[in-house]
PDB file of C-alpha atoms in Angstrom:
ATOM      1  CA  UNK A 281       0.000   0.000   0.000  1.00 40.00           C
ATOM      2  CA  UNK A 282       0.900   3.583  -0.835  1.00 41.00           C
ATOM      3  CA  UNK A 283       1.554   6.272   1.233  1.00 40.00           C
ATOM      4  CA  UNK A 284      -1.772   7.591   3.497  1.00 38.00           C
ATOM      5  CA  UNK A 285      -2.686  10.817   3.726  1.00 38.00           C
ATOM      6  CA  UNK A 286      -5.148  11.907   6.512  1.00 36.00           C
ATOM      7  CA  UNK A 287      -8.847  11.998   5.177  1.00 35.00           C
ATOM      8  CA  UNK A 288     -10.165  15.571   5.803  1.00 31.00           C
ATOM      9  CA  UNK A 289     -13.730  14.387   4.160  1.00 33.00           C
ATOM     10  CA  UNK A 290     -14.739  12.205   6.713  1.00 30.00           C
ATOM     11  CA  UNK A 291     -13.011  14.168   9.623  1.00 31.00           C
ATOM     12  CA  UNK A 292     -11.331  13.044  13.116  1.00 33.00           C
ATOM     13  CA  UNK A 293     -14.507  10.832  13.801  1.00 38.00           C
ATOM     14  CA  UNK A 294     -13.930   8.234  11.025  1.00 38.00           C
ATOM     15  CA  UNK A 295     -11.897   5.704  12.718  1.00 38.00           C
ATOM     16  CA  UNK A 296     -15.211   4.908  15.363  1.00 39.00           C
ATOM     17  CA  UNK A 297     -17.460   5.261  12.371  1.00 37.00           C
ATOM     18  CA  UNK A 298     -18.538   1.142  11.678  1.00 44.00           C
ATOM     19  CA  UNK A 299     -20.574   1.957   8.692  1.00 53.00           C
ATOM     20  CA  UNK A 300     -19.940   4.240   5.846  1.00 57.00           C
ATOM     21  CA  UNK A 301     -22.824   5.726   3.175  1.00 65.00           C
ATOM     22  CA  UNK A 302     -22.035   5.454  -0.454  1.00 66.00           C
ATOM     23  CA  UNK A 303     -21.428   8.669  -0.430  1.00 67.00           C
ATOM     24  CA  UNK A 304     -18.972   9.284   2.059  1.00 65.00           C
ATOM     25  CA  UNK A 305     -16.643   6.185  -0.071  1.00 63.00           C
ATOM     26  CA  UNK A 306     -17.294   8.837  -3.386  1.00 65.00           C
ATOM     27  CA  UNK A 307     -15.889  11.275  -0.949  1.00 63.00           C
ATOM     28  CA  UNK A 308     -13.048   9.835  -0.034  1.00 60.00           C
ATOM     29  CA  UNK A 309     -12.159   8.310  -3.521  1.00 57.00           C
ATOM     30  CA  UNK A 310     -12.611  11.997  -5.001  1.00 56.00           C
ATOM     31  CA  UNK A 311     -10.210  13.058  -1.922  1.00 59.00           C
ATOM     32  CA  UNK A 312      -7.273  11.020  -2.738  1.00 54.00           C
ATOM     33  CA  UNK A 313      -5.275   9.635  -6.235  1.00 47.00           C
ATOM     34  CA  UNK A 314      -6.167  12.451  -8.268  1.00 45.00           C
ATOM     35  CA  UNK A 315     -10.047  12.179  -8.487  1.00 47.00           C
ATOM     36  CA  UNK A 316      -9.132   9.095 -10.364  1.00 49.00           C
ATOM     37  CA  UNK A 317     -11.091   5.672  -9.953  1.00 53.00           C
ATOM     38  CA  UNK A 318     -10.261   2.567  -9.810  1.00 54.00           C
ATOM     39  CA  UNK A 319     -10.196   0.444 -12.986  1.00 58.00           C
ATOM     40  CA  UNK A 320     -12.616   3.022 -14.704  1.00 65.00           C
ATOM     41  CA  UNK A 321     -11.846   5.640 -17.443  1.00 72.00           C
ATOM     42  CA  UNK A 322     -13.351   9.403 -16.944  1.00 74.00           C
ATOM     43  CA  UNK A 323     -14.805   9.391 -19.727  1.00 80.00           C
ATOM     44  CA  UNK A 324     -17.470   6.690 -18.842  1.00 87.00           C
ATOM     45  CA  UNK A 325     -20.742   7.583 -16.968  1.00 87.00           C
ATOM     46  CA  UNK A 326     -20.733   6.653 -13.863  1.00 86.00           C
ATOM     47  CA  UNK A 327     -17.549   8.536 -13.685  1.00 80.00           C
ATOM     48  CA  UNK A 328     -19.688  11.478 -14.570  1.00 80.00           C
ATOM     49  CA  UNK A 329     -22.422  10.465 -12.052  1.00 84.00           C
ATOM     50  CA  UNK A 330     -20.221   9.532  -8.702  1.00 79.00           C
ATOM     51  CA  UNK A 331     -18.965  12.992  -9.262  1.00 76.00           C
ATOM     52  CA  UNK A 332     -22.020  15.008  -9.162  1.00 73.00           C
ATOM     53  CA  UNK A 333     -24.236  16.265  -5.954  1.00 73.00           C
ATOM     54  CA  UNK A 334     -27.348  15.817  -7.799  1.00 71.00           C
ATOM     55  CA  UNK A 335     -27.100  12.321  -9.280  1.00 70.00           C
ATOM     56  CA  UNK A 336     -25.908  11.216  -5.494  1.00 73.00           C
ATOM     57  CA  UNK A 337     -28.752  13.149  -4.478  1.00 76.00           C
ATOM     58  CA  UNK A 338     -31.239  11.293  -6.377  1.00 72.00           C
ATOM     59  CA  UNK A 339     -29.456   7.774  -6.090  1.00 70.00           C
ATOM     60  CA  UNK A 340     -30.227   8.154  -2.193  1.00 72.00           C
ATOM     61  CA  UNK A 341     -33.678   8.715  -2.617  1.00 75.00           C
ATOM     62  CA  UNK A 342     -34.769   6.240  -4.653  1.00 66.00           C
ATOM     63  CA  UNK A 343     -32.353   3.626  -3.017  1.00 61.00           C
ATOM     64  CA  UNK A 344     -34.059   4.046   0.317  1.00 62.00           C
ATOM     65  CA  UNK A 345     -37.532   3.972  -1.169  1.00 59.00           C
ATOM     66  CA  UNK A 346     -37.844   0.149  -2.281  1.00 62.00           C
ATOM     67  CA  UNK A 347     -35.611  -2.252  -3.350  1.00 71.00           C
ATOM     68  CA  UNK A 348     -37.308  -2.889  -6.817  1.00 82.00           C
ATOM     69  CA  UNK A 349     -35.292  -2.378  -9.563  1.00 88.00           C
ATOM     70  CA  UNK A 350     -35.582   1.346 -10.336  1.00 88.00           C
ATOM     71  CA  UNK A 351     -34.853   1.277 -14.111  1.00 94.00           C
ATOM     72  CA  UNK A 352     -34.083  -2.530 -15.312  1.00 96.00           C
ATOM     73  CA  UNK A 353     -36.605  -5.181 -16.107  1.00 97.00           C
ATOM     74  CA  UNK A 354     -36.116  -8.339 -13.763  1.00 95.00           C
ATOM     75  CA  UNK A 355     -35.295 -10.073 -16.209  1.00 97.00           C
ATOM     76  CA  UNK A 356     -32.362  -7.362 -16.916  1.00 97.00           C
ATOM     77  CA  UNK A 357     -31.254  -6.745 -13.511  1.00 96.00           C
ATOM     78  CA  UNK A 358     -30.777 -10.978 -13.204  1.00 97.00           C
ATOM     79  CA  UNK A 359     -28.228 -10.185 -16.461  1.00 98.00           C
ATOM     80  CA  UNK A 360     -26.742  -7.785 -14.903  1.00 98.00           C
ATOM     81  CA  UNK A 361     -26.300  -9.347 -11.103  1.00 97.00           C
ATOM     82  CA  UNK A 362     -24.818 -12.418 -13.195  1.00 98.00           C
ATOM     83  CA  UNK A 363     -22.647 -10.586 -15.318  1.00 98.00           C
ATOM     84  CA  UNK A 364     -21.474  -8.413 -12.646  1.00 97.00           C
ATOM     85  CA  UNK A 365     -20.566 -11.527 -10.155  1.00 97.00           C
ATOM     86  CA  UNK A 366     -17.987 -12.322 -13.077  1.00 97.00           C
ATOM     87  CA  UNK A 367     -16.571  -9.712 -13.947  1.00 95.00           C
ATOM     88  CA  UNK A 368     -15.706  -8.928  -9.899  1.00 95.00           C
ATOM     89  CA  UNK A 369     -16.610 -11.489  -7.534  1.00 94.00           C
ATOM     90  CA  UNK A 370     -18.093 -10.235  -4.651  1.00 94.00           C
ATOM     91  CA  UNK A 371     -20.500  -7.662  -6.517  1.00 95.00           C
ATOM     92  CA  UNK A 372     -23.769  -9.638  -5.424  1.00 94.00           C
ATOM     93  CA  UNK A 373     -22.307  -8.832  -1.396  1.00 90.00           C
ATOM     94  CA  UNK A 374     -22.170  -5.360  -2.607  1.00 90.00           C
ATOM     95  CA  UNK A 375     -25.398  -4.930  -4.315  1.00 89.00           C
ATOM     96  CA  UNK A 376     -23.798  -3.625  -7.714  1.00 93.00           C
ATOM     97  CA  UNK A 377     -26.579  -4.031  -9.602  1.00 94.00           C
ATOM     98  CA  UNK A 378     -29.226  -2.474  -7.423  1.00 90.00           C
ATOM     99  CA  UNK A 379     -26.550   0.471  -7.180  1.00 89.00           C
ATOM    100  CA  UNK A 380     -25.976   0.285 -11.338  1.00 94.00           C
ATOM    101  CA  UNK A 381     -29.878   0.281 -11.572  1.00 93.00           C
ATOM    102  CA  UNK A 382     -30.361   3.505  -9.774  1.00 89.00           C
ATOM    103  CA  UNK A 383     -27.745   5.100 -11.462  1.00 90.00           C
ATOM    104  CA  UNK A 384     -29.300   4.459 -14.668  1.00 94.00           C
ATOM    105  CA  UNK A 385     -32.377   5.860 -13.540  1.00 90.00           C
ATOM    106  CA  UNK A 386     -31.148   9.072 -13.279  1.00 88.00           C
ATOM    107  CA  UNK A 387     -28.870   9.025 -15.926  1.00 92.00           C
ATOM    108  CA  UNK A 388     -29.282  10.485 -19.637  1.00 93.00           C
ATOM    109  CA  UNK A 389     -31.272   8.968 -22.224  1.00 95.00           C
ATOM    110  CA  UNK A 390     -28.340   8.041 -24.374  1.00 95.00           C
ATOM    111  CA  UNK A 391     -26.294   6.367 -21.666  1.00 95.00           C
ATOM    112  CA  UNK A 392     -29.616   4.094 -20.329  1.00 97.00           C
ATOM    113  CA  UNK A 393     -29.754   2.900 -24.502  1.00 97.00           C
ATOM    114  CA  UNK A 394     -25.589   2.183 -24.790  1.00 96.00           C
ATOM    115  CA  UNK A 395     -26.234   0.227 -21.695  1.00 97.00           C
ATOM    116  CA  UNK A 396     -29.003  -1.615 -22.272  1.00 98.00           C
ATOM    117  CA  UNK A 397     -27.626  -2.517 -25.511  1.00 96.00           C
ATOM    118  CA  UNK A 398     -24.325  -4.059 -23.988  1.00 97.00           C
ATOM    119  CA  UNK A 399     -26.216  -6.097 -21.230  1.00 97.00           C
ATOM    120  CA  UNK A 400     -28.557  -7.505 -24.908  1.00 97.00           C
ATOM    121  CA  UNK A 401     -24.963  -8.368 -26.551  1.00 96.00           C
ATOM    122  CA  UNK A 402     -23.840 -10.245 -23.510  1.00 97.00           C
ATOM    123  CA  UNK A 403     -26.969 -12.172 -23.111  1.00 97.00           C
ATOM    124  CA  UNK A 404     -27.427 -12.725 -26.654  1.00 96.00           C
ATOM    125  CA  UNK A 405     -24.128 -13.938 -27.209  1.00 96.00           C
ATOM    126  CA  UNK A 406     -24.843 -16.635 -24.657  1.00 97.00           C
ATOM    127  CA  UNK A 407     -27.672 -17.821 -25.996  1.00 97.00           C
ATOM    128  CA  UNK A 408     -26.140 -17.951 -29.440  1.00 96.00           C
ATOM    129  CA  UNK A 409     -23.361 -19.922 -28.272  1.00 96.00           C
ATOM    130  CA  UNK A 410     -25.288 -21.970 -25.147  1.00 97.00           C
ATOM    131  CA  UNK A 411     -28.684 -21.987 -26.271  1.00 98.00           C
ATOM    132  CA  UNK A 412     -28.907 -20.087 -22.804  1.00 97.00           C
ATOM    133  CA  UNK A 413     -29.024 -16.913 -21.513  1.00 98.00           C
ATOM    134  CA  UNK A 414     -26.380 -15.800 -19.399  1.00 98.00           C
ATOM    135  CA  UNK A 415     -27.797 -16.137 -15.968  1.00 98.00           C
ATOM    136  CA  UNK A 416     -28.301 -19.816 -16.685  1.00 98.00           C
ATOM    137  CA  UNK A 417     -24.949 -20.713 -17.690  1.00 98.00           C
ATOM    138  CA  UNK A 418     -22.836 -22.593 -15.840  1.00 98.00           C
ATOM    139  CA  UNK A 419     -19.592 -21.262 -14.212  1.00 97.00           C
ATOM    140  CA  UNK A 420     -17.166 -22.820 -16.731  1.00 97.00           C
ATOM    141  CA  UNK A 421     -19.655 -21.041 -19.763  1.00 98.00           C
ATOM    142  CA  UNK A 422     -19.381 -18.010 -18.282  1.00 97.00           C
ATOM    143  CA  UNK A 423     -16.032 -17.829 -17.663  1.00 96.00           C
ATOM    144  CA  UNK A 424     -15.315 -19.402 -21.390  1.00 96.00           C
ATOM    145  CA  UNK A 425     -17.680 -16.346 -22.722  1.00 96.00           C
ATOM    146  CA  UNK A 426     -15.921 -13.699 -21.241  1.00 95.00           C
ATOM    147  CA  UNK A 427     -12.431 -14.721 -21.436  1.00 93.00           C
ATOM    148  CA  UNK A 428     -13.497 -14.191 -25.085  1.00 92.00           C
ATOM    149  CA  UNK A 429     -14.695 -10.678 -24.914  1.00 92.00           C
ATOM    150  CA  UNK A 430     -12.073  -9.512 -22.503  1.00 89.00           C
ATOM    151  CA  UNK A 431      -9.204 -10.359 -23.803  1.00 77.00           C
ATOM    152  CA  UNK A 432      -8.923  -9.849 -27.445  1.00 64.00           C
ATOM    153  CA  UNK A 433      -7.462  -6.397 -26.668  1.00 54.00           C
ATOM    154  CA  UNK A 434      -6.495  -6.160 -30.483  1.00 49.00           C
ATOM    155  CA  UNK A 435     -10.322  -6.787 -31.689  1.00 53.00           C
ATOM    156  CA  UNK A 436     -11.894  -2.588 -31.792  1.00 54.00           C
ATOM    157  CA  UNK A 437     -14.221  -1.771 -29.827  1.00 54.00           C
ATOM    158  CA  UNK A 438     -16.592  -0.235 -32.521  1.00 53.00           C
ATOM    159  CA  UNK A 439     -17.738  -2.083 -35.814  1.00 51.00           C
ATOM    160  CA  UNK A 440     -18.667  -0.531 -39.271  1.00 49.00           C
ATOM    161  CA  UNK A 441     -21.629  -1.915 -40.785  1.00 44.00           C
ATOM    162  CA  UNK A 442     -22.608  -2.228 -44.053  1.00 45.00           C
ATOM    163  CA  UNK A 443     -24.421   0.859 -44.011  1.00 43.00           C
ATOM    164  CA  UNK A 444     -21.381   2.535 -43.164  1.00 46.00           C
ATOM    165  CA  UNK A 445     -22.305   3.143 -39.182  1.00 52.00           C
ATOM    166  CA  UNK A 446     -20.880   2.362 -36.226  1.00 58.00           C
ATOM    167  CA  UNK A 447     -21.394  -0.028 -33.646  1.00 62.00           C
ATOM    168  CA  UNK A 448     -19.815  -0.975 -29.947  1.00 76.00           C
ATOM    169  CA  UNK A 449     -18.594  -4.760 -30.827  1.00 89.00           C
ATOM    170  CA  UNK A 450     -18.875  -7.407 -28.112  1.00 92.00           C
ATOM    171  CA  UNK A 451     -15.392  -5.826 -26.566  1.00 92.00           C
ATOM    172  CA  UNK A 452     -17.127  -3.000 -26.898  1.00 91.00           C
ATOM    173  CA  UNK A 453     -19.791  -3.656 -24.930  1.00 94.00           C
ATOM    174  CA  UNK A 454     -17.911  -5.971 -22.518  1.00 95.00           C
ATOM    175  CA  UNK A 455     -15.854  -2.697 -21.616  1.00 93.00           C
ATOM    176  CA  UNK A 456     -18.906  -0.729 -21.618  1.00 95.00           C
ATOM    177  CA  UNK A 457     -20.151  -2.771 -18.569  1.00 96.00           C
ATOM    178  CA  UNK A 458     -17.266  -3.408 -16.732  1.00 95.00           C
ATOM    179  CA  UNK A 459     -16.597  -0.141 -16.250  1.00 94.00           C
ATOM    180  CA  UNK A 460     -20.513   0.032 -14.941  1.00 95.00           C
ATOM    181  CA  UNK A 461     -19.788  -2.585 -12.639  1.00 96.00           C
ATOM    182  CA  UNK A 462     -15.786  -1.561 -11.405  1.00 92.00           C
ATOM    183  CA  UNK A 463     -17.203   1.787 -10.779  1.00 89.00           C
ATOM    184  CA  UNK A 464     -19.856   0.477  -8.716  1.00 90.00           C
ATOM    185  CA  UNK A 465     -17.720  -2.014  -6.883  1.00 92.00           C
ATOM    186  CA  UNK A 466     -15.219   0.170  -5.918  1.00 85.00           C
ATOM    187  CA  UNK A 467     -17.318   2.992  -4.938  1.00 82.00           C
ATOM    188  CA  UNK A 468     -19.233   0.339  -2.328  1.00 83.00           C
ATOM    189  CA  UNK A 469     -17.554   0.025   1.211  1.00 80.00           C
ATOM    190  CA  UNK A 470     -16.937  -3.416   0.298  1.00 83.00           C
ATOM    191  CA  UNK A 471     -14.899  -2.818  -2.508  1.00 82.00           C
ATOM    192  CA  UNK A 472     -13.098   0.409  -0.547  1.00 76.00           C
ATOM    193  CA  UNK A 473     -12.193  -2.061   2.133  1.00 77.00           C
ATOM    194  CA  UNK A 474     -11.070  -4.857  -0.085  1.00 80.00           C
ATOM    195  CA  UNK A 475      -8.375  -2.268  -1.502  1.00 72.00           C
ATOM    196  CA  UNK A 476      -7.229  -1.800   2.330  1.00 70.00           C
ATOM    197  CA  UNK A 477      -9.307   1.150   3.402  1.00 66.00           C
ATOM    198  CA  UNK A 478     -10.548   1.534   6.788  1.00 67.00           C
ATOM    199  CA  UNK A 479     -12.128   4.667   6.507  1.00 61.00           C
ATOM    200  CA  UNK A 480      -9.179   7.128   7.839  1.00 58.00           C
ATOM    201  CA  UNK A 481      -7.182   7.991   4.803  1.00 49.00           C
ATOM    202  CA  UNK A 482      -7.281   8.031   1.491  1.00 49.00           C
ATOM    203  CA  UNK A 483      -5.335   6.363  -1.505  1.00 47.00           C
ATOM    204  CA  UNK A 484      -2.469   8.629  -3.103  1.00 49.00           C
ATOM    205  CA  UNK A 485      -2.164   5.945  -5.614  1.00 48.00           C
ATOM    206  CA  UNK A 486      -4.802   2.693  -5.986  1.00 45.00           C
ATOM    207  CA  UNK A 487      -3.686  -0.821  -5.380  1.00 48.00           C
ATOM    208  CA  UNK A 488      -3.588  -3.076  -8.575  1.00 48.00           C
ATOM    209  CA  UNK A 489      -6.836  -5.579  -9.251  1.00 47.00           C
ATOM    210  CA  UNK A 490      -7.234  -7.963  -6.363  1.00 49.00           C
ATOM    211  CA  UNK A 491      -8.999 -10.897  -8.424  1.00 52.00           C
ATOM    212  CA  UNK A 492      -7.467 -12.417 -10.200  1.00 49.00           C
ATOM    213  CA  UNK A 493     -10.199 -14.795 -11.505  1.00 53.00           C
ATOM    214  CA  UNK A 494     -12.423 -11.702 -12.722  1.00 54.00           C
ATOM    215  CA  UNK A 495     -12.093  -9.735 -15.877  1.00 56.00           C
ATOM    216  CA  UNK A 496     -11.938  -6.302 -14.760  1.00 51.00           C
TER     217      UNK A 496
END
């Protein structure tokens, strides 16, 4: 671990503190290692939205009013909980997807559609290659699925089709989500704490990927 730096956000209190809101972790991520994040570009999203007042704002609200999925379908949020136990074990513990869900449901119009179409690549690819969607499939599909779409690193992310337009391919869209789902991991108190947080200091610089059997 990197050098600590004393967490101002939080203040003097934090080491007695036992639990820790979402937004107090966004805090103290935007407090240390440059604003960045862990594992996620700031160009995506829910870079976008862990940075803003209002989005967190909103998230809270609607988090603590049911725990129906705010924005997915079931049958999309049981994509997404799969998907998301894959790409970083441990997401279910941290409620990713509920977290994801409520994001989206405050997010803009042409972020809810680039997502939506990723999770329908992922699934659709398993059922092209299973017969199954992607919840169903066992641990040794899964795994065989995104190894595929995670680490052909020369493949583009975009495609031109015949009509001459652009679309995310399946890297594409695997990248798409895992930044969704890192974002949302890291941001959790679970994921802070897995990097060796404890809730008084912050990261100068973030640790490297602690699983190694997830794609992220």
């Amino acid at each position: 671990m990197n050098k600590e730096k004393n967490l101002l956000v939080i203040g003097s209190g934090a080491a007695e503190i036992t639990r820790f809101t979402r937004r107090m972790i966004v805090q103290a991520l935007l407090a240390g290692a440059g604003a960045a994040w862990p594992l996620v570009a700031n160009s995506h999203p829910i870079y976008g939205l862990l940075s803003g007042k209002a989005a967190l704002d909103e998230v809270e609200k609607l988090g603590a009013a049911n725990s129906k999925p705010a924005f997915l379908s079931s049958s999309q949020n049981e994509t997404l909980t799969a998907i998301a136990e894959s790409v970083v074990p441990g997401s279910t513990k941290a409620q990713v997807s509920r977290f994801i869900d409520v994001l989206l449901s405050v997010d803009k119009p042409e972020s809810q559609h680039k997502f939506l179409e990723s999770l329908t690549a992922l699934d659709a690819e398993a059922q092209k290659r299973f017969g199954r969607r992607f919840p169903a499939l066992d641990e040794e599909q899964k795994d065989a699925l995104l190894s595929d779409v995670s680490t052909k690193a020369e493949s583009p992310k975009t495609l031109e089709t015949d009509a001459g337009k652009k679309q995310p391919s399946l890297y594409g869209h695997f990248e798409n989500l895992k930044g969704w789902v890192s974002g949302a991991y890291y941001s959790s108190e679970v994921g802070m704490r897995e990097l060796g947080w404890t809730g008084d200091y912050v990261f100068e610089k973030f640790p490297g990927c602690l699983h190694p059997e997830g794609y992220h």
